[in-house]
Every structure is written in C-alpha cells, then in structure tokens.
Amino acid sequence: MSTFRSVRGMRDFLPEEAKIMRYIEAKARKTAELYGYKEIITPVVESYELLAAKAGEEVRLRMYAFKDLGDRMVALRPEFTPSVARLVATTLRNEPRPFRLFCVGSLYRYDEPQQGRYREFWQSNFEVMGSNKPEADAEIIMLTNSLMESVGLKNYTLKVGHVGVLRGIFNQEKMDEKTENQVMQLMDRKQYDDAFRLVEEAGASKKCITTLQELIELKGYKVFDIVEKMRKSVEKYKQSVAAVENLQEILKLVFESGCKINMRLDAGFARGLEYYTGIILEIYVPELDIALGGGGRYDRLIELFGGESTPAVGIAHGIDRIMLAMQKQNVTLQKEEKKNVMVIPAKDELKGEALKIANLLRNAGILVEVEVMGRKISKALEDADRRKIAYAIIVGGRELKEDAVMLRNLMKRQQNVIKIEKIAEKIKGDCS
Ligand code: AMP
C-alpha cells in the first residue's frame, strides 16, 4: 500500500460527504437566487498585500503565503471579502447600487486542525454593497435563516453584537486604532482581564472600564430589553448611542419581517476581523461550540482598497461546519435519489449496443452506469446489488434481434423482456 496521505489539515470528501457538501452549496445558491444575489467567481490566489490589508492578526498570521515564480508575494485566500472588495473598488465601481454578490468556494487558513476546523474549508458568502440602511443588515439575517432552515437544521441561534458600540467608546476615549483592534481581539477571545488592562494602559477613563464591564454582562435572548440596557450603559458615548439605535432598528426589522430566527444579543461580542464597523453576527447550533457562520457590516473596507466609499454588509456560512451540524442533528437530505440503472452486455460483441442503450436512457434523464469490468452477468449483478442499483438491463443477442433487452428490477427481483423504446417510460413510471 502506498504511504501517501493527504496533507495535515486537508481532507478528502468521499461520495457521501461530497453529496452533502454539494447539497448545502445548492441550497446556498438557491438562497442567493431567491434574494437576488448574483454569483461571482474570484481567484483562490490573490496578492498578499490585498489579503493582509485588513484581515486582523488572527487570520493574517495563518495565511498560506508564498512567492510565486514571478517573485510576486501571493497567498491563498483566507476569506472572500477582500476579493469582493477589490472588485467593487475597481471593475465593478460603476455598477448601480445596491449590488448583491454571492460566492462559494474553498478558503485556506493555517488553523490548528480539530473537529470543524480545517486548513482548507468551504464557505458560501453573501454581500450587499452600497447600502448603509438597516434593512440591508436585516436581509443578511433573513437569508441566513432561510439557508439554515432549507438545509434542515434545527435550534440554531444567531449571536448578535455591534462593534459600533465598542468602537464608539474607544473613539471618544481617543484610543489609537491599533490598540483598539488589539482590545477587540482580546475581547473576541473573551480575555477580558487582558483587554481591560490594555484599555487602562492606553489611558482610558475609569468610566470607560466600568462601561465595558457592564457591557460584557449584557447578553441574552430578550434582545429588546438588552438593547435598552445597552443604551443606558453607553449614554455618555454619543457614537455608541447611535450604534445601539442602529442595532435596535435592525432587530426591529427582522422581527417585523416575521423571520423567526432565534437571536441572542451579546453586548460585549467582538469579532477577530478588523474591518467590521456595525452589526456583527455568528450562527451556532447547540451540538457544536464553534460558529457555523459569521459576518457583519463593514462600511470602510472598500475605501481602504482605494474605491469609492461603499457601505457594505455580508456573511459567510461555513459549509464544512453546516455539514457537521447536519450530521450531528441526523438531518436527512430531501429529494429522493433517482432510480439508477446498470447496463450489462451479455457478451463482448454487444458492448457497443450496451453503450448505445445507456446513452439513450441518459438522454431520457435516467442515471446509468455501464458494466466496464468485463465481468460475467452474474458477477456484474452481484456488484449492482451491492451498490444498491435499482435496475439492471442485460443486453443479450436474442432479445436484441427483437429490439428488446432484459430489464431486471433488482429490489423486487423480477425480470421481463422489454422493447428498448419502452425502457425509459417503464423505469420512470416505476419511480413515481
Ligand atoms: P470567519 O471569516 O472567521 O468569520 O469565518 C466564517 C465562517 O467560516 C466560520 O463561522 C466557520 O463556519 C467557517 N470557518 C472559518 N475558519 C474555518 C476553518 N478553519 N475550518 C472550517 N470552517 C471554518
């Protein structure tokens, strides 16, 4: 046996898993269609500079970065947003707004491999560009709910926060951006003591620390009550008050839309990526303690990439983790698999006929495999049985003279001679 293995953190999707992955991808694509998001396909390799610009330490240090043969510093994308922002700042800059973009594909981060954490993983990504209105944020929440619901997940919760609330405090305290980002990252990792120490060292007021301490305690499912408490807590910080109002407006719109997503507001919630400016979101199921998706509003990113000021909000859904959650919740995939057929030539001279019949059936929309191992009929039938194929068609010389074949129902163990022109009709009839 060969000793080759997949590289640490990389994995293979065998047919069963590949099927679920593509199923989720198809649901994401359907959601994009339903909400008017147009798909774009961007490269896996981008310039290191672009990807590193606003990624945040966490992601920046884990990039697969290298020099290509042309001496360019490049990296495998760790997220989609920089590529989307690059397009919006350049090629798409004159598009009428808003534009809604969807992408799906693989991403690369040198994370420590563990359950639900891989070095190559997959996301579906939705972004609305050009609107700073709360209805755009509400839409991102609603489509996330639609996607989670459509893949069959239950009991998922959307964790909601607003970086504007924290940033408002830091701005008024005149904290520099670097420290602010460091504090946010520490808060993201719930290392509150370290975060507060840094805030103190940066010369922030006592009130700042007490406000932050109050905020990290404010969390729960009664989102409108918590919003009120947040407003009280930050009343001395003007920008933060505006942020709380924005948050309230978004939550109200989600509520008014009739979307029943379970939301948990967490006032001390921060996210690792530096570019967020408004609402931030993460999605969880009780069976896993890692997020199935994350996103938020980032109003300044496009400008940072040299584009026109373009407010934006988006979310990425981790397909690998959605799959894991579906497996944990024993979700069965909708849509019964179509009945499939194995075509077996009775002897070598009939191989061409077997291929011809197979094609005829495929053109009628039936899933067909042809016996390609040169096995005897009995062996080929055994194999078809083992792989749970529904029908076998045995192409024999005698029947063929009458333009017919033997059709064997492998589940019922019945067989009949049938005219070739009638096979598709018969199989489809049996399926319905
Ligand atoms: P982020 O861009 O870090 O907010 O990630 C968004 C989503 O992508 C997460 O909520 C996960 O579902 C997924 N994700 C991020 N990193 C990984 C990883 N290393 N392995 C699998 N999924 C990941």
Tab-separated table of C-alpha atoms and ligand atoms in Angstrom:
chain	number	residue	atom	x	y	z
A	1	MET	CA	0.000	0.000	0.000
A	2	SER	CA	1.213	3.479	-0.789
A	3	THR	CA	2.279	5.696	2.105
A	4	PHE	CA	0.936	8.886	0.541
A	5	ARG	CA	-1.509	10.719	2.763
A	6	SER	CA	-3.407	13.955	2.472
A	7	VAL	CA	-1.541	16.927	3.935
A	8	ARG	CA	-2.316	17.762	7.575
A	9	GLY	CA	-5.464	19.881	7.829
A	10	MET	CA	-6.577	18.945	4.281
A	11	ARG	CA	-9.231	16.323	3.714
A	12	ASP	CA	-10.962	14.273	1.089
A	13	PHE	CA	-14.688	14.268	0.636
A	14	LEU	CA	-15.767	10.749	-0.228
A	15	PRO	CA	-19.031	10.353	-2.185
A	16	GLU	CA	-21.407	10.523	0.812
A	17	GLU	CA	-19.769	13.671	2.173
A	18	ALA	CA	-19.277	15.237	-1.231
A	19	LYS	CA	-23.002	14.784	-1.777
A	20	ILE	CA	-23.856	16.681	1.418
A	21	MET	CA	-21.355	19.438	0.600
A	22	ARG	CA	-22.860	19.947	-2.837
A	23	TYR	CA	-26.345	19.762	-1.351
A	24	ILE	CA	-25.539	22.640	1.005
A	25	GLU	CA	-23.900	24.524	-1.832
A	26	ALA	CA	-27.026	24.041	-3.962
A	27	LYS	CA	-29.192	25.352	-1.105
A	28	ALA	CA	-26.910	28.381	-0.750
A	29	ARG	CA	-27.117	29.020	-4.487
A	30	LYS	CA	-30.897	28.729	-4.341
A	31	THR	CA	-30.989	31.181	-1.423
A	32	ALA	CA	-28.829	33.594	-3.444
A	33	GLU	CA	-31.260	33.331	-6.324
A	34	LEU	CA	-34.296	33.880	-4.100
A	35	TYR	CA	-32.792	37.031	-2.594
A	36	GLY	CA	-31.338	38.424	-5.835
A	37	TYR	CA	-27.618	37.830	-5.198
A	38	LYS	CA	-25.530	37.356	-8.346
A	39	GLU	CA	-22.727	34.825	-8.257
A	40	ILE	CA	-19.130	35.823	-8.925
A	41	ILE	CA	-16.109	33.544	-9.062
A	42	THR	CA	-12.860	35.051	-7.800
A	43	PRO	CA	-9.339	33.535	-7.783
A	44	VAL	CA	-8.027	31.351	-4.965
A	45	VAL	CA	-4.661	33.130	-5.266
A	46	GLU	CA	-4.609	36.870	-4.537
A	47	SER	CA	-1.849	39.337	-3.726
A	48	TYR	CA	-0.638	39.008	-0.166
A	49	GLU	CA	-0.987	42.734	0.264
A	50	LEU	CA	-4.695	42.686	-0.548
A	51	LEU	CA	-5.442	39.746	1.739
A	52	ALA	CA	-3.308	41.039	4.611
A	53	ALA	CA	-4.556	44.637	4.435
A	54	LYS	CA	-7.452	44.371	6.867
A	55	ALA	CA	-7.531	40.721	7.848
A	56	GLY	CA	-6.673	41.058	11.536
A	57	GLU	CA	-3.772	39.272	13.240
A	58	GLU	CA	-5.689	36.049	13.732
A	59	VAL	CA	-6.146	35.447	10.028
A	60	ARG	CA	-3.074	37.307	8.763
A	61	LEU	CA	-0.625	35.076	10.658
A	62	ARG	CA	-2.327	31.948	9.373
A	63	MET	CA	-2.242	32.646	5.673
A	64	TYR	CA	-0.677	30.293	3.150
A	65	ALA	CA	1.625	32.974	1.735
A	66	PHE	CA	4.452	32.410	-0.729
A	67	LYS	CA	6.377	33.953	-3.584
A	68	ASP	CA	5.274	32.744	-6.980
A	69	LEU	CA	7.825	32.037	-9.732
A	70	GLY	CA	7.482	35.636	-10.890
A	71	ASP	CA	8.639	36.841	-7.462
A	72	ARG	CA	5.180	38.126	-6.500
A	73	MET	CA	4.147	37.806	-2.892
A	74	VAL	CA	0.825	35.987	-3.053
A	75	ALA	CA	-1.404	33.973	-0.739
A	76	LEU	CA	-4.289	31.520	-0.858
A	77	ARG	CA	-7.435	33.415	0.095
A	78	PRO	CA	-8.367	33.027	3.785
A	79	GLU	CA	-11.740	34.736	3.182
A	80	PHE	CA	-13.785	36.101	0.277
A	81	THR	CA	-14.375	39.674	1.385
A	82	PRO	CA	-11.036	41.198	0.218
A	83	SER	CA	-11.565	39.787	-3.299
A	84	VAL	CA	-15.110	41.140	-3.403
A	85	ALA	CA	-13.878	44.497	-2.071
A	86	ARG	CA	-11.118	44.574	-4.714
A	87	LEU	CA	-13.702	44.072	-7.466
A	88	VAL	CA	-16.031	46.666	-6.051
A	89	ALA	CA	-13.162	49.161	-5.784
A	90	THR	CA	-12.096	48.505	-9.396
A	91	THR	CA	-14.002	46.640	-12.125
A	92	LEU	CA	-17.429	46.942	-10.533
A	93	ARG	CA	-17.038	50.508	-9.291
A	94	ASN	CA	-19.588	51.982	-11.674
A	95	GLU	CA	-22.283	49.371	-11.149
A	96	PRO	CA	-25.592	50.783	-9.970
A	97	ARG	CA	-26.145	50.213	-6.274
A	98	PRO	CA	-27.029	48.229	-4.377
A	99	PHE	CA	-25.397	45.145	-5.712
A	100	ARG	CA	-25.774	41.850	-4.110
A	101	LEU	CA	-22.958	39.371	-4.612
A	102	PHE	CA	-22.697	35.681	-3.844
A	103	CYS	CA	-19.657	33.428	-3.962
A	104	VAL	CA	-18.913	29.895	-2.924
A	105	GLY	CA	-15.603	28.059	-2.802
A	106	SER	CA	-12.624	26.923	-0.761
A	107	LEU	CA	-10.541	29.024	1.606
A	108	TYR	CA	-7.229	28.383	3.328
A	109	ARG	CA	-6.052	29.124	6.855
A	110	TYR	CA	-3.217	27.509	8.771
A	111	ASP	CA	-5.504	26.806	11.729
A	112	GLU	CA	-4.850	24.001	14.214
A	113	PRO	CA	-6.846	21.069	12.788
A	114	GLN	CA	-9.629	19.734	15.006
A	115	GLN	CA	-13.304	18.890	14.653
A	116	GLY	CA	-14.852	21.559	12.449
A	117	ARG	CA	-11.548	23.339	11.900
A	118	TYR	CA	-9.577	22.545	8.782
A	119	ARG	CA	-6.862	24.225	6.763
A	120	GLU	CA	-8.969	24.043	3.630
A	121	PHE	CA	-12.627	24.788	4.199
A	122	TRP	CA	-15.622	25.958	2.221
A	123	GLN	CA	-17.923	28.905	2.529
A	124	SER	CA	-20.915	30.434	0.871
A	125	ASN	CA	-20.624	34.163	1.085
A	126	PHE	CA	-23.256	36.876	0.652
A	127	GLU	CA	-22.547	40.612	0.488
A	128	VAL	CA	-24.773	43.636	-0.123
A	129	MET	CA	-22.780	46.612	-1.366
A	130	GLY	CA	-23.831	50.229	-1.397
A	131	SER	CA	-26.473	50.388	1.325
A	132	ASN	CA	-25.920	51.679	4.841
A	133	LYS	CA	-29.549	51.068	5.756
A	134	PRO	CA	-30.642	48.655	8.486
A	135	GLU	CA	-32.882	46.803	6.021
A	136	ALA	CA	-29.717	45.541	4.292
A	137	ASP	CA	-28.440	44.167	7.615
A	138	ALA	CA	-31.857	42.634	8.281
A	139	GLU	CA	-31.759	40.970	4.866
A	140	ILE	CA	-28.443	39.267	5.684
A	141	ILE	CA	-30.021	37.860	8.842
A	142	MET	CA	-33.118	36.723	6.980
A	143	LEU	CA	-31.200	34.952	4.247
A	144	THR	CA	-29.059	33.207	6.838
A	145	ASN	CA	-32.238	31.969	8.452
A	146	SER	CA	-33.538	30.813	5.061
A	147	LEU	CA	-30.338	28.890	4.378
A	148	MET	CA	-30.196	27.210	7.780
A	149	GLU	CA	-33.844	26.278	7.506
A	150	SER	CA	-33.519	24.977	3.960
A	151	VAL	CA	-30.657	22.609	4.807
A	152	GLY	CA	-32.856	21.217	7.586
A	153	LEU	CA	-31.011	22.479	10.674
A	154	LYS	CA	-32.923	22.979	13.912
A	155	ASN	CA	-32.413	25.028	17.083
A	156	TYR	CA	-29.820	27.333	15.602
A	157	THR	CA	-29.155	30.659	17.261
A	158	LEU	CA	-27.851	33.868	15.809
A	159	LYS	CA	-25.414	35.587	18.115
A	160	VAL	CA	-25.623	39.324	17.537
A	161	GLY	CA	-23.404	42.209	18.595
A	162	HIS	CA	-22.450	45.636	17.305
A	163	VAL	CA	-18.821	46.771	17.061
A	164	GLY	CA	-20.010	50.353	16.674
A	165	VAL	CA	-20.927	50.323	20.353
A	166	LEU	CA	-17.408	49.376	21.454
A	167	ARG	CA	-15.658	51.478	18.818
A	168	GLY	CA	-17.759	54.495	19.846
A	169	ILE	CA	-16.397	54.193	23.353
A	170	PHE	CA	-12.797	53.775	22.220
A	171	ASN	CA	-13.020	56.707	19.797
A	172	GLN	CA	-14.345	59.054	22.442
A	173	GLU	CA	-11.561	57.826	24.722
A	174	LYS	CA	-9.124	58.755	21.911
A	175	MET	CA	-7.635	55.296	21.739
A	176	ASP	CA	-5.427	54.671	18.697
A	177	GLU	CA	-6.704	52.206	16.108
A	178	LYS	CA	-4.010	49.603	16.724
A	179	THR	CA	-4.776	49.366	20.445
A	180	GLU	CA	-8.480	49.390	19.680
A	181	ASN	CA	-8.080	46.394	17.377
A	182	GLN	CA	-5.945	44.585	19.943
A	183	VAL	CA	-8.581	45.163	22.603
A	184	MET	CA	-11.315	43.908	20.272
A	185	GLN	CA	-9.310	40.776	19.539
A	186	LEU	CA	-8.790	40.071	23.223
A	187	MET	CA	-12.495	40.588	23.801
A	188	ASP	CA	-13.234	38.261	20.883
A	189	ARG	CA	-11.250	35.583	22.736
A	190	LYS	CA	-13.027	36.516	25.987
A	191	GLN	CA	-9.692	37.509	27.557
A	192	TYR	CA	-11.402	40.399	29.298
A	193	ASP	CA	-8.771	40.981	32.015
A	194	ASP	CA	-6.060	41.419	29.404
A	195	ALA	CA	-8.359	43.593	27.303
A	196	PHE	CA	-9.200	45.894	30.216
A	197	ARG	CA	-5.552	46.118	31.246
A	198	LEU	CA	-4.697	47.308	27.753
A	199	VAL	CA	-7.534	49.837	27.892
A	200	GLU	CA	-6.210	51.168	31.195
A	201	GLU	CA	-2.661	51.358	29.886
A	202	ALA	CA	-3.919	53.325	26.896
A	203	GLY	CA	-5.054	55.986	29.372
A	204	ALA	CA	-8.805	55.467	29.119
A	205	SER	CA	-11.091	56.801	31.849
A	206	LYS	CA	-12.496	54.821	34.794
A	207	LYS	CA	-15.921	55.260	33.240
A	208	CYS	CA	-14.682	53.513	30.134
A	209	ILE	CA	-13.671	50.414	32.100
A	210	THR	CA	-16.914	50.291	34.078
A	211	THR	CA	-18.935	50.714	30.912
A	212	LEU	CA	-17.062	47.851	29.255
A	213	GLN	CA	-17.536	45.722	32.359
A	214	GLU	CA	-21.259	46.402	32.266
A	215	LEU	CA	-21.487	45.639	28.567
A	216	ILE	CA	-19.842	42.219	28.764
A	217	GLU	CA	-22.501	41.184	31.274
A	218	LEU	CA	-25.352	42.225	28.974
A	219	LYS	CA	-26.432	39.214	26.971
A	220	GLY	CA	-29.474	37.077	26.360
A	221	TYR	CA	-32.481	36.255	24.216
A	222	LYS	CA	-34.680	39.189	25.267
A	223	VAL	CA	-32.953	41.321	22.706
A	224	PHE	CA	-35.071	44.462	23.037
A	225	ASP	CA	-34.633	44.554	26.835
A	226	ILE	CA	-30.907	44.214	26.397
A	227	VAL	CA	-30.837	46.968	23.805
A	228	GLU	CA	-32.436	49.279	26.386
A	229	LYS	CA	-29.833	48.353	28.984
A	230	MET	CA	-27.059	48.922	26.463
A	231	ARG	CA	-28.431	52.361	25.668
A	232	LYS	CA	-28.345	53.276	29.350
A	233	SER	CA	-24.874	51.900	29.813
A	234	VAL	CA	-23.317	53.901	26.974
A	235	GLU	CA	-25.394	57.072	27.327
A	236	LYS	CA	-22.263	59.227	27.749
A	237	TYR	CA	-20.780	57.985	24.490
A	238	LYS	CA	-22.524	59.649	21.578
A	239	GLN	CA	-21.356	57.352	18.774
A	240	SER	CA	-22.174	54.311	20.862
A	241	VAL	CA	-25.727	55.531	21.437
A	242	ALA	CA	-26.141	55.867	17.670
A	243	ALA	CA	-24.793	52.345	17.259
A	244	VAL	CA	-27.300	50.984	19.779
A	245	GLU	CA	-30.074	52.712	17.851
A	246	ASN	CA	-28.877	51.166	14.621
A	247	LEU	CA	-28.840	47.763	16.290
A	248	GLN	CA	-32.357	48.264	17.597
A	249	GLU	CA	-33.599	49.270	14.161
A	250	ILE	CA	-32.107	46.147	12.533
A	251	LEU	CA	-33.576	43.836	15.171
A	252	LYS	CA	-36.941	45.533	14.825
A	253	LEU	CA	-36.944	44.991	11.057
A	254	VAL	CA	-36.059	41.315	11.439
A	255	PHE	CA	-38.864	40.979	13.942
A	256	GLU	CA	-41.354	42.845	11.724
A	257	SER	CA	-40.434	40.694	8.704
A	258	GLY	CA	-41.845	37.679	10.531
A	259	CYS	CA	-38.456	35.933	10.447
A	260	LYS	CA	-38.474	33.630	13.454
A	261	ILE	CA	-34.745	33.258	13.901
A	262	ASN	CA	-33.657	32.809	17.483
A	263	MET	CA	-31.380	35.743	18.315
A	264	ARG	CA	-29.082	36.130	21.269
A	265	LEU	CA	-27.731	39.599	21.798
A	266	ASP	CA	-24.299	39.899	23.396
A	267	ALA	CA	-23.182	43.476	24.049
A	268	GLY	CA	-19.535	42.512	24.656
A	269	PHE	CA	-19.297	40.441	21.476
A	270	ALA	CA	-16.370	41.343	19.192
A	271	ARG	CA	-15.071	39.541	16.118
A	272	GLY	CA	-11.495	38.787	15.040
A	273	LEU	CA	-11.648	40.510	11.667
A	274	GLU	CA	-10.648	44.151	11.864
A	275	TYR	CA	-12.870	45.599	9.214
A	276	TYR	CA	-16.252	45.424	10.925
A	277	THR	CA	-17.939	48.715	11.722
A	278	GLY	CA	-21.529	47.823	12.626
A	279	ILE	CA	-23.596	44.779	13.446
A	280	ILE	CA	-21.689	41.500	13.832
A	281	LEU	CA	-23.202	38.057	13.567
A	282	GLU	CA	-22.365	34.445	14.293
A	283	ILE	CA	-24.526	31.390	13.954
A	284	TYR	CA	-24.496	28.405	16.327
A	285	VAL	CA	-26.239	25.097	16.951
A	286	PRO	CA	-26.349	23.541	20.441
A	287	GLU	CA	-24.453	20.445	19.253
A	288	LEU	CA	-21.279	22.400	18.381
A	289	ASP	CA	-19.424	25.138	20.211
A	290	ILE	CA	-17.897	26.586	17.050
A	291	ALA	CA	-19.678	29.049	14.770
A	292	LEU	CA	-21.365	27.809	11.587
A	293	GLY	CA	-21.100	31.244	10.040
A	294	GLY	CA	-20.093	34.781	10.719
A	295	GLY	CA	-20.324	38.245	9.277
A	296	GLY	CA	-21.267	41.811	9.801
A	297	ARG	CA	-21.203	45.337	8.461
A	298	TYR	CA	-18.026	46.871	7.104
A	299	ASP	CA	-18.583	50.368	5.810
A	300	ARG	CA	-14.990	51.479	5.257
A	301	LEU	CA	-13.334	48.496	3.639
A	302	ILE	CA	-13.918	49.459	0.008
A	303	GLU	CA	-12.411	52.896	0.634
A	304	LEU	CA	-9.378	51.276	2.212
A	305	PHE	CA	-8.856	49.420	-1.041
A	306	GLY	CA	-8.950	52.685	-2.951
A	307	GLY	CA	-12.588	52.518	-4.025
A	308	GLU	CA	-15.374	54.986	-3.526
A	309	SER	CA	-16.945	54.996	-0.109
A	310	THR	CA	-19.278	51.979	-0.221
A	311	PRO	CA	-21.101	50.792	2.860
A	312	ALA	CA	-21.481	47.020	2.920
A	313	VAL	CA	-22.778	44.139	4.973
A	314	GLY	CA	-22.166	40.437	4.482
A	315	ILE	CA	-21.972	36.986	5.936
A	316	ALA	CA	-20.022	33.791	5.302
A	317	HIS	CA	-21.527	30.405	6.063
A	318	GLY	CA	-19.042	27.618	6.762
A	319	ILE	CA	-20.183	24.710	4.616
A	320	ASP	CA	-17.968	22.150	6.397
A	321	ARG	CA	-19.450	23.085	9.745
A	322	ILE	CA	-23.012	23.167	8.426
A	323	MET	CA	-22.371	19.628	7.229
A	324	LEU	CA	-21.047	18.629	10.643
A	325	ALA	CA	-24.111	20.165	12.302
A	326	MET	CA	-26.411	18.296	9.894
A	327	GLN	CA	-24.666	15.041	10.749
A	328	LYS	CA	-24.952	15.753	14.489
A	329	GLN	CA	-28.656	16.508	14.087
A	330	ASN	CA	-29.209	13.476	11.831
A	331	VAL	CA	-30.684	15.609	9.087
A	332	THR	CA	-31.846	13.561	6.122
A	333	LEU	CA	-31.409	15.121	2.707
A	334	GLN	CA	-34.608	15.997	0.897
A	335	LYS	CA	-35.261	14.734	-2.606
A	336	GLU	CA	-35.096	11.006	-3.026
A	337	GLU	CA	-32.257	9.903	-5.144
A	338	LYS	CA	-33.398	8.993	-8.662
A	339	LYS	CA	-33.502	5.314	-9.522
A	340	ASN	CA	-30.365	4.205	-11.283
A	341	VAL	CA	-29.632	1.562	-13.839
A	342	MET	CA	-26.736	-0.726	-14.673
A	343	VAL	CA	-26.391	-1.819	-18.301
A	344	ILE	CA	-24.603	-5.146	-18.721
A	345	PRO	CA	-23.631	-6.565	-22.107
A	346	ALA	CA	-24.147	-10.335	-22.171
A	347	LYS	CA	-21.065	-10.796	-24.352
A	348	ASP	CA	-18.161	-8.781	-25.703
A	349	GLU	CA	-19.660	-8.146	-29.141
A	350	LEU	CA	-22.590	-6.338	-27.527
A	351	LYS	CA	-20.525	-3.692	-25.701
A	352	GLY	CA	-21.302	-1.079	-28.345
A	353	GLU	CA	-25.022	-1.808	-28.069
A	354	ALA	CA	-24.798	-1.519	-24.274
A	355	LEU	CA	-23.161	1.915	-24.560
A	356	LYS	CA	-25.794	2.970	-27.071
A	357	ILE	CA	-28.702	1.927	-24.824
A	358	ALA	CA	-27.030	3.651	-21.862
A	359	ASN	CA	-26.885	6.900	-23.789
A	360	LEU	CA	-30.449	6.590	-24.947
A	361	LEU	CA	-31.584	6.299	-21.318
A	362	ARG	CA	-29.364	9.159	-20.134
A	363	ASN	CA	-30.922	11.352	-22.783
A	364	ALA	CA	-34.248	10.469	-21.179
A	365	GLY	CA	-32.890	11.680	-17.813
A	366	ILE	CA	-32.143	8.300	-16.253
A	367	LEU	CA	-28.923	7.716	-14.283
A	368	VAL	CA	-26.973	4.980	-15.984
A	369	GLU	CA	-23.772	3.096	-15.335
A	370	VAL	CA	-22.313	0.595	-17.755
A	371	GLU	CA	-20.506	-2.572	-16.702
A	372	VAL	CA	-16.890	-1.806	-17.661
A	373	MET	CA	-15.053	-4.601	-15.875
A	374	GLY	CA	-15.811	-7.270	-18.472
A	375	ARG	CA	-17.474	-9.419	-15.798
A	376	LYS	CA	-19.943	-12.216	-16.365
A	377	ILE	CA	-23.612	-11.288	-15.906
A	378	SER	CA	-23.913	-12.968	-12.504
A	379	LYS	CA	-20.850	-11.137	-11.116
A	380	ALA	CA	-21.985	-7.819	-12.553
A	381	LEU	CA	-25.425	-8.314	-10.981
A	382	GLU	CA	-23.857	-9.066	-7.611
A	383	ASP	CA	-21.921	-5.817	-7.858
A	384	ALA	CA	-25.035	-3.859	-8.866
A	385	ASP	CA	-26.845	-5.334	-5.857
A	386	ARG	CA	-24.022	-4.408	-3.503
A	387	ARG	CA	-24.153	-0.825	-4.707
A	388	LYS	CA	-27.945	-0.669	-4.347
A	389	ILE	CA	-28.617	-0.051	-8.019
A	390	ALA	CA	-32.328	-0.283	-8.783
A	391	TYR	CA	-32.357	-1.929	-12.233
A	392	ALA	CA	-30.114	-3.963	-14.433
A	393	ILE	CA	-30.504	-4.087	-18.182
A	394	ILE	CA	-28.989	-7.175	-19.718
A	395	VAL	CA	-28.213	-6.706	-23.368
A	396	GLY	CA	-28.381	-10.141	-24.989
A	397	GLY	CA	-28.199	-11.173	-28.633
A	398	ARG	CA	-31.537	-12.997	-28.710
A	399	GLU	CA	-33.623	-10.128	-27.289
A	400	LEU	CA	-31.725	-7.576	-29.316
A	401	LYS	CA	-32.963	-9.180	-32.528
A	402	GLU	CA	-36.431	-8.070	-31.394
A	403	ASP	CA	-35.130	-4.594	-30.401
A	404	ALA	CA	-35.556	-5.642	-26.801
A	405	VAL	CA	-33.481	-6.286	-23.649
A	406	MET	CA	-33.956	-7.978	-20.300
A	407	LEU	CA	-34.968	-5.448	-17.610
A	408	ARG	CA	-34.369	-6.710	-14.085
A	409	ASN	CA	-35.787	-4.951	-11.041
A	410	LEU	CA	-33.051	-5.638	-8.506
A	411	MET	CA	-35.137	-4.700	-5.483
A	412	LYS	CA	-38.142	-6.860	-6.402
A	413	ARG	CA	-36.005	-9.491	-8.105
A	414	GLN	CA	-38.301	-9.605	-11.120
A	415	GLN	CA	-37.320	-9.521	-14.738
A	416	ASN	CA	-39.058	-9.052	-18.079
A	417	VAL	CA	-38.145	-8.684	-21.679
A	418	ILE	CA	-38.948	-5.170	-22.783
A	419	LYS	CA	-38.691	-3.218	-26.030
A	420	ILE	CA	-35.786	-0.761	-25.867
A	421	GLU	CA	-38.052	2.164	-26.727
A	422	LYS	CA	-40.224	1.375	-23.686
A	423	ILE	CA	-37.482	1.149	-21.032
A	424	ALA	CA	-37.333	4.825	-20.065
A	425	GLU	CA	-41.087	5.055	-19.738
A	426	LYS	CA	-41.232	1.892	-17.636
A	427	ILE	CA	-38.458	2.982	-15.240
A	428	LYS	CA	-39.868	6.471	-14.837
A	429	GLY	CA	-43.313	5.017	-14.228
A	430	ASP	CA	-41.939	2.738	-11.511
A	431	CYS	CA	-40.198	5.677	-9.864
A	432	SER	CA	-43.227	7.842	-9.491
B	1	AMP	P1	-14.723	33.949	9.679
B	1	AMP	O1	-14.355	34.506	8.361
B	1	AMP	O2	-13.549	33.591	10.550
B	1	AMP	O3	-15.773	34.704	10.384
B	1	AMP	O4	-15.382	32.551	9.326
B	1	AMP	C1	-16.685	32.441	8.855
B	1	AMP	C2	-17.104	31.004	8.940
B	1	AMP	O5	-16.222	30.189	8.163
B	1	AMP	C3	-16.980	30.413	10.324
B	1	AMP	O6	-18.115	30.687	11.090
B	1	AMP	C4	-16.841	28.954	10.031
B	1	AMP	O7	-18.092	28.358	9.784
B	1	AMP	C5	-16.046	28.941	8.773
B	1	AMP	N1	-14.620	28.704	9.095
B	1	AMP	C6	-13.688	29.609	9.424
B	1	AMP	N2	-12.495	29.025	9.631
B	1	AMP	C7	-12.679	27.702	9.431
B	1	AMP	C8	-11.839	26.545	9.485
B	1	AMP	N3	-10.550	26.626	9.776
B	1	AMP	N4	-12.380	25.333	9.214
B	1	AMP	C9	-13.702	25.221	8.901
B	1	AMP	N5	-14.528	26.264	8.822
B	1	AMP	C10	-14.042	27.486	9.085
